[in-house]
Short mmCIF file of C-alpha atoms and ligand atoms in Angstrom, two decimals:
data_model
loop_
_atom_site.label_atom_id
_atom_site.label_comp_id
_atom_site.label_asym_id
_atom_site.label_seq_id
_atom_site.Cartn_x
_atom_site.Cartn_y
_atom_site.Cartn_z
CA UNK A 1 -53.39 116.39 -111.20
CA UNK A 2 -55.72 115.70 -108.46
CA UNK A 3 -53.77 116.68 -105.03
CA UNK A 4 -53.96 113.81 -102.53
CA UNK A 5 -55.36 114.33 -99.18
CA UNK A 6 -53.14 114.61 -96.44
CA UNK A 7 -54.00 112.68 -93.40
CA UNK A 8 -52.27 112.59 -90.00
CA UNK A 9 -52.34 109.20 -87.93
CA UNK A 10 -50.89 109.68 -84.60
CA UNK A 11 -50.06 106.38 -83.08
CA UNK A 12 -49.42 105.21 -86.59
CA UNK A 13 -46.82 102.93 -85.87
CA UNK A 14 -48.93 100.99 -83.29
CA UNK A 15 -51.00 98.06 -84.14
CA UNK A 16 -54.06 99.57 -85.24
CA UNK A 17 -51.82 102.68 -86.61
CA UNK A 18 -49.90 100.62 -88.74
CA UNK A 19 -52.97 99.13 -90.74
CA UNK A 20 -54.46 102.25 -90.84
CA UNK A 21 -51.42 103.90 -93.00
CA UNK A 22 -51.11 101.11 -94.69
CA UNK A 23 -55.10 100.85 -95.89
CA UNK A 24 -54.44 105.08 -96.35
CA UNK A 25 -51.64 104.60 -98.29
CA UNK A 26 -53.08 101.66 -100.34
CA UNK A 27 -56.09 104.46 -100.60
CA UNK A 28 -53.70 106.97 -102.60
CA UNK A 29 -54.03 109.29 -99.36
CA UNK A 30 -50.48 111.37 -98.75
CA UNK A 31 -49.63 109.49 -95.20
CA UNK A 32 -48.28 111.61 -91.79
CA UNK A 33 -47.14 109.33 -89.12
CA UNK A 34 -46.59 110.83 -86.14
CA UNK A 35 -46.00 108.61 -83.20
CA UNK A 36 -43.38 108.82 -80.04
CA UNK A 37 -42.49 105.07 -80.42
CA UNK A 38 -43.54 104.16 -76.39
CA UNK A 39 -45.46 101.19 -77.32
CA UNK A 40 -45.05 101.03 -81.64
CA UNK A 41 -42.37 100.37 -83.66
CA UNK A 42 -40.43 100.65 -86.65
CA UNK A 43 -41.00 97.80 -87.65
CA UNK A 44 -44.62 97.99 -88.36
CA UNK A 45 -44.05 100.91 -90.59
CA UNK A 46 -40.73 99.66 -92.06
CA UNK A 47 -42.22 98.66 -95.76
CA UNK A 48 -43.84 102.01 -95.73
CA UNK A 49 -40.84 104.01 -95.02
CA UNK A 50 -39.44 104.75 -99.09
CA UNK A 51 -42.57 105.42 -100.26
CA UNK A 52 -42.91 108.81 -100.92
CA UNK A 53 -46.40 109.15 -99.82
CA UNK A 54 -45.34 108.23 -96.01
CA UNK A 55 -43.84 110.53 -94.07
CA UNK A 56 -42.64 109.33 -90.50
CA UNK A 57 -42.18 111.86 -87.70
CA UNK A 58 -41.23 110.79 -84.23
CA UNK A 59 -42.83 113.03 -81.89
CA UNK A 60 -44.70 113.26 -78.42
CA UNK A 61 -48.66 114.08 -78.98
CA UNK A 62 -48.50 115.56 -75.60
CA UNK A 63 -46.55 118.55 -77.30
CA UNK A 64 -48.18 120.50 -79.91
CA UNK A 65 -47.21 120.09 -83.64
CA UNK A 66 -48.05 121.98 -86.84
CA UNK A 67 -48.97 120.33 -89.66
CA UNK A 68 -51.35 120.85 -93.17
CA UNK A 69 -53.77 118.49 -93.26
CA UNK A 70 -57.12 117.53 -94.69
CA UNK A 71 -57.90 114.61 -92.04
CA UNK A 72 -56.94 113.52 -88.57
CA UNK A 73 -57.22 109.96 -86.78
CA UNK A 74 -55.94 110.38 -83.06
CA UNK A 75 -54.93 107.05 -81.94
CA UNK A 76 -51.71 107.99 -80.04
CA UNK A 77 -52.14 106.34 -76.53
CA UNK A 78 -51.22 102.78 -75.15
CA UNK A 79 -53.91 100.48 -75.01
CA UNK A 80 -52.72 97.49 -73.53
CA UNK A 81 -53.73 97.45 -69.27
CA UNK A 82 -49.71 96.43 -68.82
CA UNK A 83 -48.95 99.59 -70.98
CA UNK A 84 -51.55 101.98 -69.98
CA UNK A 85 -50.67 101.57 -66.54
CA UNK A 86 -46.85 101.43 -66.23
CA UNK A 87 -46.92 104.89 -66.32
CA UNK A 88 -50.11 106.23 -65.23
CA UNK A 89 -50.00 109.86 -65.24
CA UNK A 90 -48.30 110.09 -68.84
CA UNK A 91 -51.56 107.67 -69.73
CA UNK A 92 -54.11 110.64 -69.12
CA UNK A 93 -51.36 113.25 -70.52
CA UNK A 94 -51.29 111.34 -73.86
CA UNK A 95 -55.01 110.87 -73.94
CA UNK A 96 -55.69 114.75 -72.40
CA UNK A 97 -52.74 116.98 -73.81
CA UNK A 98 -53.14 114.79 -77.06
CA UNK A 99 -56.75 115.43 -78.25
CA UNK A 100 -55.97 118.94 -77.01
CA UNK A 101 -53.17 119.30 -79.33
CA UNK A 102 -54.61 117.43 -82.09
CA UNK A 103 -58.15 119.05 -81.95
CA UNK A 104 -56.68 122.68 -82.22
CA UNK A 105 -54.63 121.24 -85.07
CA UNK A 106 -58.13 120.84 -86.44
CA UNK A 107 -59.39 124.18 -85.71
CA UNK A 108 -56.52 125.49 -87.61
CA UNK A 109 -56.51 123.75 -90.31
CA UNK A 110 -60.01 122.96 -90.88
CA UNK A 111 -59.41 119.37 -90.85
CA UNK A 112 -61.86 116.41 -90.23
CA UNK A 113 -60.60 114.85 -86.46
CA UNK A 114 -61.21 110.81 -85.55
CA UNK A 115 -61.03 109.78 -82.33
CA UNK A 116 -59.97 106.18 -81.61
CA UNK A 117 -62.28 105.97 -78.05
CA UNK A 118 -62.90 102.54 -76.27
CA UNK A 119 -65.27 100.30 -75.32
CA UNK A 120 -63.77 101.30 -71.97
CA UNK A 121 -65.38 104.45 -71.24
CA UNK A 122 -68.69 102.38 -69.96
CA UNK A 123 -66.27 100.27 -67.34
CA UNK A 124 -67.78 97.23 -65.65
CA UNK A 125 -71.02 97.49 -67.69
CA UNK A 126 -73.88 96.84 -65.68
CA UNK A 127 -76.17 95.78 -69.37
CA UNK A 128 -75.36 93.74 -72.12
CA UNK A 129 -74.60 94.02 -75.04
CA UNK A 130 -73.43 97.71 -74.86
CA UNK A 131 -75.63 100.57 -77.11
CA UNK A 132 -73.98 104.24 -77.57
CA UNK A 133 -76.34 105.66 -75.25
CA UNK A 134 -75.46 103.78 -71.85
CA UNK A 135 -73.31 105.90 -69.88
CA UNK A 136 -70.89 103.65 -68.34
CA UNK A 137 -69.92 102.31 -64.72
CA UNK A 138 -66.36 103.69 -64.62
CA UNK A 139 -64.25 103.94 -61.19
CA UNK A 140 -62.79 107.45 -61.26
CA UNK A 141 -59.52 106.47 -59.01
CA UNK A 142 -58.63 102.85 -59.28
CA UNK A 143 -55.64 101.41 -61.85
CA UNK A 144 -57.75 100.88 -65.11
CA UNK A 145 -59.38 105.00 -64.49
CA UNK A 146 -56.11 106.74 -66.23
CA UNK A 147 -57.09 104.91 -69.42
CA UNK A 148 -60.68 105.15 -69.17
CA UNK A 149 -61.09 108.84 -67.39
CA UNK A 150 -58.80 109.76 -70.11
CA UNK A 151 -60.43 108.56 -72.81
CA UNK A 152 -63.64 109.98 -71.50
CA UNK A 153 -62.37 113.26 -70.82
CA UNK A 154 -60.69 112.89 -74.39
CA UNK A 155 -64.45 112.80 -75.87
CA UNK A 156 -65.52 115.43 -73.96
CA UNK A 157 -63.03 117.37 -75.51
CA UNK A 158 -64.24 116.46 -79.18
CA UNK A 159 -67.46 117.33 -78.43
CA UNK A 160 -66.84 120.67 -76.53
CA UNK A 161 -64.37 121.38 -80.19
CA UNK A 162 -67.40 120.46 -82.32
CA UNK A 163 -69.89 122.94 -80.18
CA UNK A 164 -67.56 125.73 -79.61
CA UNK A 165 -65.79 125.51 -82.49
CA UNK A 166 -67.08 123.76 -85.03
CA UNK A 167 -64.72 121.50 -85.42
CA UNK A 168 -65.64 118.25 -87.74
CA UNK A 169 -65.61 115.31 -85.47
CA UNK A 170 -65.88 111.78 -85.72
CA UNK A 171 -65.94 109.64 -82.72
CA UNK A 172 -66.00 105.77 -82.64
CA UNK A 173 -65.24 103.16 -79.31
CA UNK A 174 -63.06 100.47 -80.47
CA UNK A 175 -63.72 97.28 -78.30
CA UNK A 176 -61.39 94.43 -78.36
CA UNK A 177 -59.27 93.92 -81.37
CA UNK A 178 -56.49 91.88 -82.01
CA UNK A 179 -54.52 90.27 -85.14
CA UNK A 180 -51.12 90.28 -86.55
CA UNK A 181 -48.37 93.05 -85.77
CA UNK A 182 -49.41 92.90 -81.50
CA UNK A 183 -46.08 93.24 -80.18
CA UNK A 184 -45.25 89.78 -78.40
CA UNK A 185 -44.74 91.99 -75.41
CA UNK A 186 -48.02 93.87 -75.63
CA UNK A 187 -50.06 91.65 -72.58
CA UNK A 188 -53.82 91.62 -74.28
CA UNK A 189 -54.97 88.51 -74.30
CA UNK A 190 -55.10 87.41 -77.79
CA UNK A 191 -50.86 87.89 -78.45
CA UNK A 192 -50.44 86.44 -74.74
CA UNK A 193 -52.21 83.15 -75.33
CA UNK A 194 -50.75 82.91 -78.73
CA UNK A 195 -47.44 83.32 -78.18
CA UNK A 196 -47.52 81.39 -74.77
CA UNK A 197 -49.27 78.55 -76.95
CA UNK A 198 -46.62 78.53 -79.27
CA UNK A 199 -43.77 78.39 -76.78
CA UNK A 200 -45.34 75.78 -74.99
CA UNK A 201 -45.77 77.81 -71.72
CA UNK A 202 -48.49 78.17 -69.41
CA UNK A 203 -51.57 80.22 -70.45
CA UNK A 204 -52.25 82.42 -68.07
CA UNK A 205 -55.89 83.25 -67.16
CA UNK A 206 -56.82 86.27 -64.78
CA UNK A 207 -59.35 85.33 -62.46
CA UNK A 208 -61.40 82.14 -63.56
CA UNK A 209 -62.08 83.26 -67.13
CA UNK A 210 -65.65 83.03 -66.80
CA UNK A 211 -65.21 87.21 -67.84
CA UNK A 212 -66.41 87.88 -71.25
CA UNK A 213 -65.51 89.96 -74.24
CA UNK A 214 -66.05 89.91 -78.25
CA UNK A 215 -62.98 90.28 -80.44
CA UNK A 216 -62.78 92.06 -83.46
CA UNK A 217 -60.20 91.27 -86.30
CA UNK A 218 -58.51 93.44 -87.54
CA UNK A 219 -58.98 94.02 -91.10
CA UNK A 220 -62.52 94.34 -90.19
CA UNK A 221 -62.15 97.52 -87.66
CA UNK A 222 -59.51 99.28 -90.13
CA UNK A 223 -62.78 99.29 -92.48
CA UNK A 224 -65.12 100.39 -89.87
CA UNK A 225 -62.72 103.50 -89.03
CA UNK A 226 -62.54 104.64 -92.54
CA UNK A 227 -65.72 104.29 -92.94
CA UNK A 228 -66.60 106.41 -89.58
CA UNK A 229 -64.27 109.29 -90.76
CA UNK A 230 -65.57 109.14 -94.21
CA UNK A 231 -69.58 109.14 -93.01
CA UNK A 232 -71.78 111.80 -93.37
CA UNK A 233 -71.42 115.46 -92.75
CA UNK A 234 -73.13 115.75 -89.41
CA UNK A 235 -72.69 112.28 -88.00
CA UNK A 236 -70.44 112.74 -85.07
CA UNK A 237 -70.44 109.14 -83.07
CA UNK A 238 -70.15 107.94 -80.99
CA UNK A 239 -70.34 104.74 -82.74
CA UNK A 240 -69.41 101.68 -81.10
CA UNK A 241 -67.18 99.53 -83.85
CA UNK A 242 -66.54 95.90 -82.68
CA UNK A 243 -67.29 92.20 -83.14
CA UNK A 244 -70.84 91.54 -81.41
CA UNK A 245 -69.72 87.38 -81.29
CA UNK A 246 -68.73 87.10 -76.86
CA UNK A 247 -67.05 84.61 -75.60
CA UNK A 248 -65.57 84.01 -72.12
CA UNK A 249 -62.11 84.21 -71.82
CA UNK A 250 -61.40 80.35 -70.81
CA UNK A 251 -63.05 79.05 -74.17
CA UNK A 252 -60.93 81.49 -75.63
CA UNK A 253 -57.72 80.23 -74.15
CA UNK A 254 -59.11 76.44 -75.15
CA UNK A 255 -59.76 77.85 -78.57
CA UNK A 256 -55.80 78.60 -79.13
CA UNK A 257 -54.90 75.60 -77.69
CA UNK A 258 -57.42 73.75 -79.98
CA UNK A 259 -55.94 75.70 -82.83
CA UNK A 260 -52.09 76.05 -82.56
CA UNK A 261 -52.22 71.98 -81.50
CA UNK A 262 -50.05 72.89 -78.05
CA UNK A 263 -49.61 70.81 -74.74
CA UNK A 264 -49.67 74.21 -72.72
CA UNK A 265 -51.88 74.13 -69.80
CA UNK A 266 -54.13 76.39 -68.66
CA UNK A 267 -53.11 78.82 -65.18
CA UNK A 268 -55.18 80.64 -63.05
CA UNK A 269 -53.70 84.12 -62.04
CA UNK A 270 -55.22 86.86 -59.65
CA UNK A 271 -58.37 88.63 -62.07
CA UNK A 272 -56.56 92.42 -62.27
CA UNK A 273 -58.61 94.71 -60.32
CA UNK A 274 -61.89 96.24 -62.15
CA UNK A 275 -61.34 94.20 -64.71
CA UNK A 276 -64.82 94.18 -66.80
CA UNK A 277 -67.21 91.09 -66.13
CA UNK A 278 -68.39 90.94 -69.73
CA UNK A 279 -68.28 93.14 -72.72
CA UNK A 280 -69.84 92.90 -76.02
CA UNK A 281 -70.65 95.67 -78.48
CA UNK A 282 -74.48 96.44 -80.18
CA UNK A 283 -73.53 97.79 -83.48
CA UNK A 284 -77.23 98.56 -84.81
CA UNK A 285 -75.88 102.43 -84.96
CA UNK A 286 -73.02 100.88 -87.01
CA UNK A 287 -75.36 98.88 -89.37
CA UNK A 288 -77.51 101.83 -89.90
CA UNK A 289 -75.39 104.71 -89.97
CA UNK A 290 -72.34 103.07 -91.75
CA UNK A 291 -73.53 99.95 -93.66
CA UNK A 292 -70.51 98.26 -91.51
CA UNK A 293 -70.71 94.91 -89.68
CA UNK A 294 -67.60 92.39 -89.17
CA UNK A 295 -67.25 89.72 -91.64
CA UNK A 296 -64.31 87.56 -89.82
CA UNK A 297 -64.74 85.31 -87.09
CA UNK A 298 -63.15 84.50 -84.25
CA UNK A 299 -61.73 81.12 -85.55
CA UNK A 300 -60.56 82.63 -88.77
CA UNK A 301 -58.92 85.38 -87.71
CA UNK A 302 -57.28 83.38 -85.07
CA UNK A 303 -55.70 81.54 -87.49
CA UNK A 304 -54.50 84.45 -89.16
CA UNK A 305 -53.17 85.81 -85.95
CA UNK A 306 -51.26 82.15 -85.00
CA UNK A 307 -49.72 82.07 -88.44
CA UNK A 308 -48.41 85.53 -88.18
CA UNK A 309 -46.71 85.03 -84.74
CA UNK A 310 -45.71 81.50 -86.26
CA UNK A 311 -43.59 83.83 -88.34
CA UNK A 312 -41.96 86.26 -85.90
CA UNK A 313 -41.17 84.02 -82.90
P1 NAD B 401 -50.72 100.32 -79.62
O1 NAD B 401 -50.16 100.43 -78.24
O2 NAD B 401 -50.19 99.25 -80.51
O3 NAD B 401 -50.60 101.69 -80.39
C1 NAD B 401 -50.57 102.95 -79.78
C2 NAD B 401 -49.56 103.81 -80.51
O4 NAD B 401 -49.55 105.13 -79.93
C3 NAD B 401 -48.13 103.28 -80.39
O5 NAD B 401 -47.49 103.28 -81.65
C4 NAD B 401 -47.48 104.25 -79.42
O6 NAD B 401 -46.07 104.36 -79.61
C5 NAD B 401 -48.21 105.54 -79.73
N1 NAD B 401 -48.17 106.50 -78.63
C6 NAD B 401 -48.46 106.29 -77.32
N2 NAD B 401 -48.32 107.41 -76.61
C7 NAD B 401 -47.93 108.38 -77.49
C8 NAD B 401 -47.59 109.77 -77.37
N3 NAD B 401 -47.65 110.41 -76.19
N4 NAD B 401 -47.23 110.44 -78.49
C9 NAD B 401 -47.15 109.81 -79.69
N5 NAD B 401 -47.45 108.51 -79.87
C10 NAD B 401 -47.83 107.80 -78.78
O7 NAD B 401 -52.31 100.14 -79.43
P2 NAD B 401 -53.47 99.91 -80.52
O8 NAD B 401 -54.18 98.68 -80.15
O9 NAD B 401 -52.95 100.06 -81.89
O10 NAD B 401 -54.45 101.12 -80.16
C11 NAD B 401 -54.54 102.28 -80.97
C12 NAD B 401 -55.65 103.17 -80.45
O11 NAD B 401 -56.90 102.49 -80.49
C13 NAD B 401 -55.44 103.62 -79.00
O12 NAD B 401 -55.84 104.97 -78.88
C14 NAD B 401 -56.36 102.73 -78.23
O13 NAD B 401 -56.81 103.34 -77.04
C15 NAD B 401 -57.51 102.51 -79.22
N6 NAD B 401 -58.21 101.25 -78.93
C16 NAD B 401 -57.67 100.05 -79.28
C17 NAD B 401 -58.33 98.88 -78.98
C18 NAD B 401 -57.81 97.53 -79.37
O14 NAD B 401 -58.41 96.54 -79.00
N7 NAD B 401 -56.74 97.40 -80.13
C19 NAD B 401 -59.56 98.94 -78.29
C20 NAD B 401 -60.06 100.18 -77.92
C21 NAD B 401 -59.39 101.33 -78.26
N1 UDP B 402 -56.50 88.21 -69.59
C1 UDP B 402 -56.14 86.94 -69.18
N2 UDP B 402 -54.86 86.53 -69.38
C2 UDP B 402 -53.91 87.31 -69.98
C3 UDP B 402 -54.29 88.61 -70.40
C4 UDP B 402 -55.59 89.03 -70.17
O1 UDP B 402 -56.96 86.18 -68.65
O2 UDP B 402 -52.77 86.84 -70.13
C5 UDP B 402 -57.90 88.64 -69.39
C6 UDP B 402 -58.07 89.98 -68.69
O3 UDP B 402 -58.10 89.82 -67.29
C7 UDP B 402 -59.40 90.44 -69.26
C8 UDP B 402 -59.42 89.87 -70.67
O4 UDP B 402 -58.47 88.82 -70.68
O5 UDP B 402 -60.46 89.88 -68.53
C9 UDP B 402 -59.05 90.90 -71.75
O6 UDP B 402 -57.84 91.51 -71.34
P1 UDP B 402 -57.03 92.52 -72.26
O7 UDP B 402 -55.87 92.99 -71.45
O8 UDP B 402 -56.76 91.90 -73.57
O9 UDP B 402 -58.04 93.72 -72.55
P2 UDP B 402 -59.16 94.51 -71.71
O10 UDP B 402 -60.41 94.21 -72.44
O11 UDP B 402 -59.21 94.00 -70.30
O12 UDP B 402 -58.71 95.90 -71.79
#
């Protein structure tokens, strides 16, 4: 019998982590969750749980583990700015200590290593949309720099593995993505207007929502990633995986509204501080490299995303 390949998620019981095992395990891959539970849950990985091609183990990727493996996708970190920045410091541990740990777990073992980076690590972009090669406009030391220097510092570390060591890295930069299994709690944008549609509260926009950025659906980056880690021996990244269609973030309040049918009324709150003026991902490396582009739009997958939280609330 063919032997299945055994793949590692870290933060597999996260948002993104919790489609990826399930596409993996749907894939006939032998499934290792590890994930520390600070912003997933057990929930999103419950229907996995008896199958026994999912293994669960609750663990801190700031610690080193030991594992056989054939593949790697590191996506252990919070990603939400309320998250990400509760606790600052463990933000650029997780990011830091984690790569670290998982990228000798690939030298060991030989393993292939994804990196889930961000759209992030080029900060208030001064050019639109954003191509791979545009170095960024980051702040180094104001509240948004633990997630973003750490996720920078994280690719340097990939790359450093892959000269040094040859170790087989893939690295893509997620931008925005939302759909169902955000955790009502989570503070992105998409699950906050949703769910504040759907109680009939106030939607709160930061700033005056004339900020932009273009939102992927789900099912559509969980194909993008496989496809990254299964590309071409040689192709490293990074390769920027989003939805190229921008809107600002008042027409996408007035979209939900429009959608879920509420009476909420719009807010305006205090805009966070270095919180990106626009954002919106070229994928041409994408389109070439990876025969990948997005096939869900905004309204569709909003729809998707309303009827899930329909459900839970
Ligand atoms: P999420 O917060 O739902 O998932 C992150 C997961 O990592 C959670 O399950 C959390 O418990 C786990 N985790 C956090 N710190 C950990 C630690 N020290 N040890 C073990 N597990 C830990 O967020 P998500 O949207 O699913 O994001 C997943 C990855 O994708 C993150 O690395 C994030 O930076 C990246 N990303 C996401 C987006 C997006 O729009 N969703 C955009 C860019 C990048
Ligand atoms: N935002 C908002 N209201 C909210 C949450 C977010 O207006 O309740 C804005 C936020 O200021 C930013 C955009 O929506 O301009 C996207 O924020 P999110 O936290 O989802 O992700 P970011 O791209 O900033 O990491």
């Amino acid at each position: 019998m063919m032997r299945r390949n055994r793949v590692v998620v870290t933060g597999g019981a996260g948002f993104l982590g919790s489609h990826l095992c399930d596409r993996l395990i749907a894939d006939g891959n032998d499934v290792i969750c590890v994930d520390n539970l600070f912003t997933g849950s057990k929930d999103n990985i419950r229907h996995l749980l008896g199958n026994p091609y999912f293994e669960f183990i609750r663990h801190d990727v700031t610690q080193p583990i030991f594992l056989e493996c054939d593949q790697i996708y590191n996506l252990a970190c919070p990603a939400s700015p309320l998250w990400y920045q509760k606790d600052p410091i463990y933000t650029t541990k997780t990011s830091l200590y984690g790569a670290l740990n998982m990228l000798g777990l690939a030298n060991r073992t030989g393993a292939r290593i994804l990196q889930a980076s961000t759209s992030e690590v080029y900060g208030d972009p001064e050019c639109n949309p954003q191509k791979e090669s545009y170095r960024g406009n980051v702040n180094t030391i104001g509240p948004r720099s633990c997630y973003d220097e750490g996720k920078r510092a994280a690719e340097t570390l990939f790359f450093d593995y892959h000269r040094q060591h040859g170790v087989d890295i893939k690295v893509m930069r997620i931008f925005n993505t939302y759909g169902p299994r955000m955790d009502i709690g989570d503070g992105r944008v998409v699950s906050n207007f949703i769910v504040q549609a759907l109680r009939g509260e106030d939607i709160t926009i930061y700033g005056d929502g004339s900020q932009t950025r273009s939102f992927c659906y789900v099912d559509d980056l969980i194909e993008g990633m496989t496809r990254v880690m299964n590309s071409r021996d040689g192709f490293t990244g990074p390769v920027n995986i989003g939805n190229p269609g921008e809107f600002t973030i008042r027409a996408l309040a007035e979209k939900v509204i429009e959608l879920t049918g509420t009476s909420s009324k719009l807010i305006f709150q205090e805009l966070p501080v270095d919180d990106p003026t626009q954002r919106r991902p070229d994928i041409s490396l994408a389109k070439e490299e990876l025969e990948w582009q997005p096939h869900v739009m905004l309204e569709e997958g909003l729809k998707k995303t309303i009827a899930y939280f329909e459900r839970i609330l």
